[in-house]
JSON list of C-alpha atoms in Angstrom, two decimals:
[
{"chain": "A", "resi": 13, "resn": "UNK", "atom": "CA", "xyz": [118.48, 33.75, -44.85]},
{"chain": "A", "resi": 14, "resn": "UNK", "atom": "CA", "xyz": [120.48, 36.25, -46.56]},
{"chain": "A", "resi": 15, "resn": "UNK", "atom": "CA", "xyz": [123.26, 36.83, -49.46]},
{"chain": "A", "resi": 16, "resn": "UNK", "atom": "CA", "xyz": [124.53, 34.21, -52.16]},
{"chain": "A", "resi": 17, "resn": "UNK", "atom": "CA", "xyz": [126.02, 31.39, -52.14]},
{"chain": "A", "resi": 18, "resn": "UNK", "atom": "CA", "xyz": [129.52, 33.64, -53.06]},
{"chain": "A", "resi": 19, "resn": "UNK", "atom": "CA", "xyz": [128.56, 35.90, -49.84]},
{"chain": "A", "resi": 20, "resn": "UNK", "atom": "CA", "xyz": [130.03, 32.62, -47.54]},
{"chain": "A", "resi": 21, "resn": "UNK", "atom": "CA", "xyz": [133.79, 32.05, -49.38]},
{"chain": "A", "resi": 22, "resn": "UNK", "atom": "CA", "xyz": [135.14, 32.28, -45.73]},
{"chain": "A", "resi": 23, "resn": "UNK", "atom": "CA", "xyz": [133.35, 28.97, -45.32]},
{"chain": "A", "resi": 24, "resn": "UNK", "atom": "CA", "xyz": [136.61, 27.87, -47.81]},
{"chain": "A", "resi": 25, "resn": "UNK", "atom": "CA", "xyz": [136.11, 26.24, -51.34]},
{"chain": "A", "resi": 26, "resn": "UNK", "atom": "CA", "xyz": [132.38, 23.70, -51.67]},
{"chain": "A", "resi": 27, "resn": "UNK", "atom": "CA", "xyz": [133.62, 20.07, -51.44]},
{"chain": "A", "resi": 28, "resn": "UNK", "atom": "CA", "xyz": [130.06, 18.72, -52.16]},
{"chain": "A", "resi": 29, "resn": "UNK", "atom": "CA", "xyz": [126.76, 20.40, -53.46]},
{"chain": "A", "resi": 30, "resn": "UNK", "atom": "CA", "xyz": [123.76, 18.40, -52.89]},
{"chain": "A", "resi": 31, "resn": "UNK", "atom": "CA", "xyz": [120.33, 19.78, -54.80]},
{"chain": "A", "resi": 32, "resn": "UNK", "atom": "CA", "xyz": [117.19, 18.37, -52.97]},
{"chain": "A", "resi": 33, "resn": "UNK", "atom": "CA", "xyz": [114.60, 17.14, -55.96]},
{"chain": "A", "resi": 34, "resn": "UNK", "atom": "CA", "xyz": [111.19, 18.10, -54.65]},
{"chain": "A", "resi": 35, "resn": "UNK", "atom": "CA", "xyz": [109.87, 17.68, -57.76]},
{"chain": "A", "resi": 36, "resn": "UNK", "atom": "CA", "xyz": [110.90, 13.84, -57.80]},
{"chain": "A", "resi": 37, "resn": "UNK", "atom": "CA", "xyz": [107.87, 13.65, -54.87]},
{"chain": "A", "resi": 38, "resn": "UNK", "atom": "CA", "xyz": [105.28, 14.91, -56.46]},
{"chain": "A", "resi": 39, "resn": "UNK", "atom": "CA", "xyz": [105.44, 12.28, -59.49]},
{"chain": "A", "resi": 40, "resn": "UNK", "atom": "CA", "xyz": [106.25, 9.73, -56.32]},
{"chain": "A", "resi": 41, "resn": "UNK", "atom": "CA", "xyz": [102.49, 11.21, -55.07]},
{"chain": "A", "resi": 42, "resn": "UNK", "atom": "CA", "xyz": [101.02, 11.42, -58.50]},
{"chain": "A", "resi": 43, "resn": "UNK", "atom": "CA", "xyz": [102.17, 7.73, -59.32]},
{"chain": "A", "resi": 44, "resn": "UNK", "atom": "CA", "xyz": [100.79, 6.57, -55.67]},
{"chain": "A", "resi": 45, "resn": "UNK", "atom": "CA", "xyz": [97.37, 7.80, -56.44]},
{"chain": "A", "resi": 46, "resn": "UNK", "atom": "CA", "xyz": [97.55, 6.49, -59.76]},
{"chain": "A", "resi": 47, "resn": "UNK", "atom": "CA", "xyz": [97.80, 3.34, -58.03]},
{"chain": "A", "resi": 48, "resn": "UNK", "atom": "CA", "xyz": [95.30, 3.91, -55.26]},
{"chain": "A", "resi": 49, "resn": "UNK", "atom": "CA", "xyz": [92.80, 4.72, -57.27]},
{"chain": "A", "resi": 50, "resn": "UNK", "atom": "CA", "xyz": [92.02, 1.55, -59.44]},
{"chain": "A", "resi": 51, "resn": "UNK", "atom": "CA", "xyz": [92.88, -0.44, -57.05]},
{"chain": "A", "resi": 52, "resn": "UNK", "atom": "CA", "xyz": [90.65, 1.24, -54.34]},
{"chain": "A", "resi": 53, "resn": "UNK", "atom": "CA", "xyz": [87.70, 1.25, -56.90]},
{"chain": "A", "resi": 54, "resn": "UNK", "atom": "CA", "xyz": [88.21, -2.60, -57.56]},
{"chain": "A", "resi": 55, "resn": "UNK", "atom": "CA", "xyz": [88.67, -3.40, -54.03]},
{"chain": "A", "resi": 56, "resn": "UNK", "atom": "CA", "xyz": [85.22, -2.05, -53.51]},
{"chain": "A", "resi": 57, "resn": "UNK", "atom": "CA", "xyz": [83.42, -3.08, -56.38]},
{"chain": "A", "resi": 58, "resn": "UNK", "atom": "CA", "xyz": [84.83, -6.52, -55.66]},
{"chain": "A", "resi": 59, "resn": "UNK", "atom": "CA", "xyz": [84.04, -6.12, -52.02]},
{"chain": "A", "resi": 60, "resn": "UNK", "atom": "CA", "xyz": [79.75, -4.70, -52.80]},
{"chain": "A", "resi": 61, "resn": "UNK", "atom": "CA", "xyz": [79.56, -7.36, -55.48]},
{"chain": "A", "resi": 62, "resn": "UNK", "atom": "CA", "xyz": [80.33, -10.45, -53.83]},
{"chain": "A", "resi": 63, "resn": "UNK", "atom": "CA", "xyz": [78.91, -9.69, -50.38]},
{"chain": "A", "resi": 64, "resn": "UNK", "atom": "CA", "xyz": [79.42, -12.56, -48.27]},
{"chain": "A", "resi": 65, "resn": "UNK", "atom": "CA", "xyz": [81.86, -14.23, -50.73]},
{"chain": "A", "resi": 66, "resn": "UNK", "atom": "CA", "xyz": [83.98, -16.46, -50.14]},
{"chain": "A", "resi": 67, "resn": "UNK", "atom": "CA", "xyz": [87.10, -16.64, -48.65]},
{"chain": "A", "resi": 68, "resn": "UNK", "atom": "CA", "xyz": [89.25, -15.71, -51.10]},
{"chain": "A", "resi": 69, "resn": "UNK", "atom": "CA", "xyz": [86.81, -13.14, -52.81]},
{"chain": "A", "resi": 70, "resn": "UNK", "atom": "CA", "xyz": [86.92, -11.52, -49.18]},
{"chain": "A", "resi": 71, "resn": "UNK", "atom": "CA", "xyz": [90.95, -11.61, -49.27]},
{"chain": "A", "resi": 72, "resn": "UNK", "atom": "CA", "xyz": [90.92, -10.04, -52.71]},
{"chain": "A", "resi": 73, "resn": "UNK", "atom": "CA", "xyz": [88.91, -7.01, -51.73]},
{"chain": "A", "resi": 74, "resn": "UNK", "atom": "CA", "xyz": [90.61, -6.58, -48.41]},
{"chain": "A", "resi": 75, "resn": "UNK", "atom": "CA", "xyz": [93.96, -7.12, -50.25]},
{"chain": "A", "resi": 76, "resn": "UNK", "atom": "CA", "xyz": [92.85, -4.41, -52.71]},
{"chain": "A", "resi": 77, "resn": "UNK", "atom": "CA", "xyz": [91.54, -1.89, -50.03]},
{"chain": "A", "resi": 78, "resn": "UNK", "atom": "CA", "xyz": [95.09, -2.00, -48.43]},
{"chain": "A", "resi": 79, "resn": "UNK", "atom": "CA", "xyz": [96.83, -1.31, -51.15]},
{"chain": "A", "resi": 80, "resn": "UNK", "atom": "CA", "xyz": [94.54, 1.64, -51.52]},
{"chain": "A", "resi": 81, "resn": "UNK", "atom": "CA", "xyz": [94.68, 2.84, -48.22]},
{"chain": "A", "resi": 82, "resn": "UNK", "atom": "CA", "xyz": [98.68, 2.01, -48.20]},
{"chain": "A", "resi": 83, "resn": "UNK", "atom": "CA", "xyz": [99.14, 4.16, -51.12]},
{"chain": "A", "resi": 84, "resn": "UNK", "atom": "CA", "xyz": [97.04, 7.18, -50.32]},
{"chain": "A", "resi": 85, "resn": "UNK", "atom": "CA", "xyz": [98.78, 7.75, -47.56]},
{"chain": "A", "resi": 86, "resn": "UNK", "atom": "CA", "xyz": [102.10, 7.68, -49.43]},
{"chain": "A", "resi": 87, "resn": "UNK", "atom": "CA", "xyz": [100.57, 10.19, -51.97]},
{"chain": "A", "resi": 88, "resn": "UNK", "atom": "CA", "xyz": [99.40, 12.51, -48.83]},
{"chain": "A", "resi": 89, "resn": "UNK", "atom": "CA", "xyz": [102.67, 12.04, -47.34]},
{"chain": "A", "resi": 90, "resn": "UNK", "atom": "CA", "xyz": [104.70, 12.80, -50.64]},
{"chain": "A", "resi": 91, "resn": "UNK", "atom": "CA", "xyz": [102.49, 15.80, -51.27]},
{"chain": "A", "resi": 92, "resn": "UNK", "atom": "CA", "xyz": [102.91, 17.43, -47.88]},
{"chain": "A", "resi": 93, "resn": "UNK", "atom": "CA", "xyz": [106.78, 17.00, -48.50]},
{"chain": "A", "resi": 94, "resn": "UNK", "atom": "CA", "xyz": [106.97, 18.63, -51.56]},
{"chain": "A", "resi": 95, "resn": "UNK", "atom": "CA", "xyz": [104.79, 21.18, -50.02]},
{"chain": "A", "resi": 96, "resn": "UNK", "atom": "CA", "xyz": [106.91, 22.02, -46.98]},
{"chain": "A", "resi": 97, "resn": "UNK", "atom": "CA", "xyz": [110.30, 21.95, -49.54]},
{"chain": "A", "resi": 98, "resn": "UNK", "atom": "CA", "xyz": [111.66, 25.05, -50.76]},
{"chain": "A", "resi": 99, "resn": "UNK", "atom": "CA", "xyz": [112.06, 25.20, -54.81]},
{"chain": "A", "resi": 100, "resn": "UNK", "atom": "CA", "xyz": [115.96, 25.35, -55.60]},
{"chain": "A", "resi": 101, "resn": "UNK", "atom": "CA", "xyz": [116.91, 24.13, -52.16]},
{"chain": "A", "resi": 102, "resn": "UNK", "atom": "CA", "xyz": [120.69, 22.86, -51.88]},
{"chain": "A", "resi": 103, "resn": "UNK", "atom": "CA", "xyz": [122.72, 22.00, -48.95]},
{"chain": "A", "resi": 104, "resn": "UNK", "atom": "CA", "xyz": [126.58, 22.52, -50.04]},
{"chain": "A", "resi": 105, "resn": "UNK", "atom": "CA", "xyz": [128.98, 21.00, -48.07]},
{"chain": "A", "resi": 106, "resn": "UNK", "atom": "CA", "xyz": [132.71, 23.47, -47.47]},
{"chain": "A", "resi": 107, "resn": "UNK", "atom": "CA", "xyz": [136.01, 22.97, -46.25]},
{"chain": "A", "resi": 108, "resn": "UNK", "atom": "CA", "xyz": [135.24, 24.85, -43.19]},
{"chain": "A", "resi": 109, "resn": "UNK", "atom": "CA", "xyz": [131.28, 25.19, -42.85]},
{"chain": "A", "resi": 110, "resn": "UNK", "atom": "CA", "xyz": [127.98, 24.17, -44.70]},
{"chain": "A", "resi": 111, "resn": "UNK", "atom": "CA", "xyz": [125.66, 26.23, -46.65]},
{"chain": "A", "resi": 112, "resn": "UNK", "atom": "CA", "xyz": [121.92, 26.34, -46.87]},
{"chain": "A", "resi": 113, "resn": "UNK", "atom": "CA", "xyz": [120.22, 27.72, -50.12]},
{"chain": "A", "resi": 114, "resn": "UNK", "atom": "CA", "xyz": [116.95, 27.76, -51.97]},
{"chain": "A", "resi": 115, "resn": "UNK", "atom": "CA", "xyz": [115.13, 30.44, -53.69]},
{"chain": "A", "resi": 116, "resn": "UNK", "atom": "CA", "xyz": [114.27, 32.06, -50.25]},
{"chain": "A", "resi": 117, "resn": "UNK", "atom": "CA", "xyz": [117.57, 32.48, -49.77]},
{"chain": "A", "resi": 118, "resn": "UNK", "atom": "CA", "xyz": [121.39, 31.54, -47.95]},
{"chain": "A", "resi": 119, "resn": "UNK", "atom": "CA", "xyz": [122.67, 30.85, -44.88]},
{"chain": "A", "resi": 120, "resn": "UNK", "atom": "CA", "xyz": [125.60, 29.84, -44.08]},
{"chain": "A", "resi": 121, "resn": "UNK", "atom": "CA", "xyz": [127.38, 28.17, -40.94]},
{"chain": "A", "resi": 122, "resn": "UNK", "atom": "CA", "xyz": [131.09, 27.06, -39.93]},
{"chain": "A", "resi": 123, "resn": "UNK", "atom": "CA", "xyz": [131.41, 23.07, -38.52]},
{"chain": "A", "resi": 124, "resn": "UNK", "atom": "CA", "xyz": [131.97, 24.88, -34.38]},
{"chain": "A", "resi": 125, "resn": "UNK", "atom": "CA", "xyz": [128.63, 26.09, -34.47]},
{"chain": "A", "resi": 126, "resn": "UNK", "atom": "CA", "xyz": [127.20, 22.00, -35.55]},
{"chain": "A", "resi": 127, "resn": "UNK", "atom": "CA", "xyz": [125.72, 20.56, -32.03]},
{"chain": "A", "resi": 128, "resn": "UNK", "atom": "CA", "xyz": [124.70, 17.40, -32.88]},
{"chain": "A", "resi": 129, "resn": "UNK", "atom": "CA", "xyz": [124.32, 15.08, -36.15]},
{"chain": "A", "resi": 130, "resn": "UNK", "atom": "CA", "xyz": [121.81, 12.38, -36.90]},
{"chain": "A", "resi": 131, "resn": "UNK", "atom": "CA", "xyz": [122.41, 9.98, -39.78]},
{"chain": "A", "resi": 132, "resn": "UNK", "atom": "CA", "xyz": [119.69, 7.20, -40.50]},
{"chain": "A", "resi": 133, "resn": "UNK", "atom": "CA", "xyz": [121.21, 4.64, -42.48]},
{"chain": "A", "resi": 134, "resn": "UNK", "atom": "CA", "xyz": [120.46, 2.90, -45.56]},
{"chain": "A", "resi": 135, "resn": "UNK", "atom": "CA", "xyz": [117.62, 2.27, -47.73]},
{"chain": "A", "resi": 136, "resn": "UNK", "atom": "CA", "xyz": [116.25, -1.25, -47.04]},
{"chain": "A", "resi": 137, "resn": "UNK", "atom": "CA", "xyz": [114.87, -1.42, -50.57]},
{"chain": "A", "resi": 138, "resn": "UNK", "atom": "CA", "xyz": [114.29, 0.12, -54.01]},
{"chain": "A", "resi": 139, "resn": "UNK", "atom": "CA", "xyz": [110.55, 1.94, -53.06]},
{"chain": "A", "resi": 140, "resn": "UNK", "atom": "CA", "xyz": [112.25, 3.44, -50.05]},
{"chain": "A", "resi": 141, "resn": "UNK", "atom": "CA", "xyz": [115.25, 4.53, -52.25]},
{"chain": "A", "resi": 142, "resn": "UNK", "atom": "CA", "xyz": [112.50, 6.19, -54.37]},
{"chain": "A", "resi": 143, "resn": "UNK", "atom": "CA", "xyz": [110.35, 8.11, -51.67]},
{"chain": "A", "resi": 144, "resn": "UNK", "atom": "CA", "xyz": [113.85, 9.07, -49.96]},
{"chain": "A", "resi": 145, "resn": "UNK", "atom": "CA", "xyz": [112.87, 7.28, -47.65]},
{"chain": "A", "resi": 146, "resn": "UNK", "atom": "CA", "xyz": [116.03, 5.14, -46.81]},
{"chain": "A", "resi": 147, "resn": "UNK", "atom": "CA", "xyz": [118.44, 7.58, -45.99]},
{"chain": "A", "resi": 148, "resn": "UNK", "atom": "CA", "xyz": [117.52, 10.88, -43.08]},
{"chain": "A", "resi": 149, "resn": "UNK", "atom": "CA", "xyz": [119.99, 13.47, -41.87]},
{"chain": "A", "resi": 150, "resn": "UNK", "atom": "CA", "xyz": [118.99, 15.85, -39.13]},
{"chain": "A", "resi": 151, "resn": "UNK", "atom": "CA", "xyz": [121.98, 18.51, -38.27]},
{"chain": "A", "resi": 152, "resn": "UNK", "atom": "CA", "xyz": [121.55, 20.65, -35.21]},
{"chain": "A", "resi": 153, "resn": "UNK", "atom": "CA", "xyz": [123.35, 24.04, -34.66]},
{"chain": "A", "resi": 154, "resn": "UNK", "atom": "CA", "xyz": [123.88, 25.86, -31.81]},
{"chain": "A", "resi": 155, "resn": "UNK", "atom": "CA", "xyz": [121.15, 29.00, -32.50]},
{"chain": "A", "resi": 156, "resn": "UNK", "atom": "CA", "xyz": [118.75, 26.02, -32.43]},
{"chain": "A", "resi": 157, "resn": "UNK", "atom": "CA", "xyz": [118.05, 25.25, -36.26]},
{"chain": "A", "resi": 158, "resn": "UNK", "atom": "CA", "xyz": [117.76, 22.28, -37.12]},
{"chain": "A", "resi": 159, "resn": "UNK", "atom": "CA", "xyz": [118.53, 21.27, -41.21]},
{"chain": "A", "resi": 160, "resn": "UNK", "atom": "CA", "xyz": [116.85, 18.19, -42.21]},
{"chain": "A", "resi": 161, "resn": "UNK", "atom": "CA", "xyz": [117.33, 16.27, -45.45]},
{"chain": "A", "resi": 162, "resn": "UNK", "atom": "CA", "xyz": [116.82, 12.76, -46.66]},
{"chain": "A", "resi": 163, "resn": "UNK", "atom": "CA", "xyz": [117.22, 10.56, -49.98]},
{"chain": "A", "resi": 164, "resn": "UNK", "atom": "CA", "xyz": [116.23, 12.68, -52.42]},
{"chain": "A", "resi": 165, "resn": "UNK", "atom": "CA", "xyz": [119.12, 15.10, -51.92]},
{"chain": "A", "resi": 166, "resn": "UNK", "atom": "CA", "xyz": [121.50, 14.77, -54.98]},
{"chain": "A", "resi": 167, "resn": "UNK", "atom": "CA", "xyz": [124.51, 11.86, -53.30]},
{"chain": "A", "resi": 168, "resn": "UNK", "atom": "CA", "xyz": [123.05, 12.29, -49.72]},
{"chain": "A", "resi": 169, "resn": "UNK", "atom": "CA", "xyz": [124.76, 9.69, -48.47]},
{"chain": "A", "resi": 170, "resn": "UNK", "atom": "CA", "xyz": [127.97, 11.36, -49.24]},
{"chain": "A", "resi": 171, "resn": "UNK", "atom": "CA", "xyz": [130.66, 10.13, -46.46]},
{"chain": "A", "resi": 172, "resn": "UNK", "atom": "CA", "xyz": [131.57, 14.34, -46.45]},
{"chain": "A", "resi": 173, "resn": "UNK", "atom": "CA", "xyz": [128.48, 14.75, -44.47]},
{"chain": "A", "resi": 174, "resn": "UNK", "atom": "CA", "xyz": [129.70, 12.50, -41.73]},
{"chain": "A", "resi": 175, "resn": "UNK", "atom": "CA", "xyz": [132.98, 13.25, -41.90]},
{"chain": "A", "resi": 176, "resn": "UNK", "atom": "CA", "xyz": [132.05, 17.33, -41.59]},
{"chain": "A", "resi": 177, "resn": "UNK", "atom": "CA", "xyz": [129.37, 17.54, -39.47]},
{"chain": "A", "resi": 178, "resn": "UNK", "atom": "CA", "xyz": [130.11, 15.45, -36.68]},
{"chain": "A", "resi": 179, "resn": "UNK", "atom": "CA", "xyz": [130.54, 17.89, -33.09]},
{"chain": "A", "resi": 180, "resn": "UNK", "atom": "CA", "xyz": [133.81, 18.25, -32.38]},
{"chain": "A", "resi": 181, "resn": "UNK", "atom": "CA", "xyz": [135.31, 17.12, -36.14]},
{"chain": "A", "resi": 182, "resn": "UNK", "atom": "CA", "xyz": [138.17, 18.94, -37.12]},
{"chain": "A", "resi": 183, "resn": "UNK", "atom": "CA", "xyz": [137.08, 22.44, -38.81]},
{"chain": "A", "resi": 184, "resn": "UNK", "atom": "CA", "xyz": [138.07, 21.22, -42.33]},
{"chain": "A", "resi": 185, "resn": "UNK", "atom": "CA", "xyz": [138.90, 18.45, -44.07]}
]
């Protein structure tokens, strides 16, 4: 990636900027653990203290071990995201093209070279709105890149990304 966001003005004037908030998932993964832990240390106190409780004592522990397990992996998960995303990343949406940016740098491509588009709907609930979770967009161009986003990109769910993006769309809007 190479040259600033003002290197791709034949891309036309930015309808739509959308910053990606990587730091969002590392409190998501810091609040997960926060979670996990307790309740994984309960879950097994609860589970060597009772032994061969009963029912319920056994449902407890069980039910405190999966939330444990349940929310580790949403910590790993949330870590390794924020780990793969580039700091100051940005996807800007333009009359004729789409730019790229983060601190690594900016590329910038016009809406002929988009192959193919893939919109996952809408978040089913509020934890999935949180992790970003509820809303995936994979956009394929024809050197072979592939840009991925999801929900925690500032109004990703912007109709300008379907209405741009899709192969064969007009070239601007």
């Amino acid at each position: 990636m190479t040259g600033g966001s003002d290197a791709f003005g034949d891309l036309g004037p930015v309808v739509s900027r959308h910053p990606v908030d990587h730091q969002k998932r590392w409190v998501n993964a810091g609040c997960a653990l926060l979670t996990a832990v307790p309740s994984g240390w309960l879950g097994a106190w609860g589970w060597s203290a009772t032994g061969e409780g009963s029912a319920g004592s056994n449902r407890a522990s069980g039910l405190l071990l999966g939330l444990a397990l349940g929310t580790v992996a949403i910590a790993v998960t949330q870590a390794a995201r924020a780990l793969r995303g580039e700091r100051g990343e940005y996807f800007e949406v333009r009359q004729d093209g789409l730019v790229h940016g983060s601190q690594r740098g900016v590329a910038g491509w016009s809406w002929n070279r988009v192959t193919s588009l893939h919109v996952d709907g809408d978040a089913v609930n509020g934890i999935a709105t949180r992790l970003g979770n509820g809303y995936r967009i994979e956009i394929g161009l024809d050197d072979g890149t592939r840009l991925r986003t999801d929900g925690l990109a500032q109004r990703a769910g912007d109709a300008t990304w379907d209405a741009c993006c899709r192969p064969g769309a007009r070239t601007s809007l």
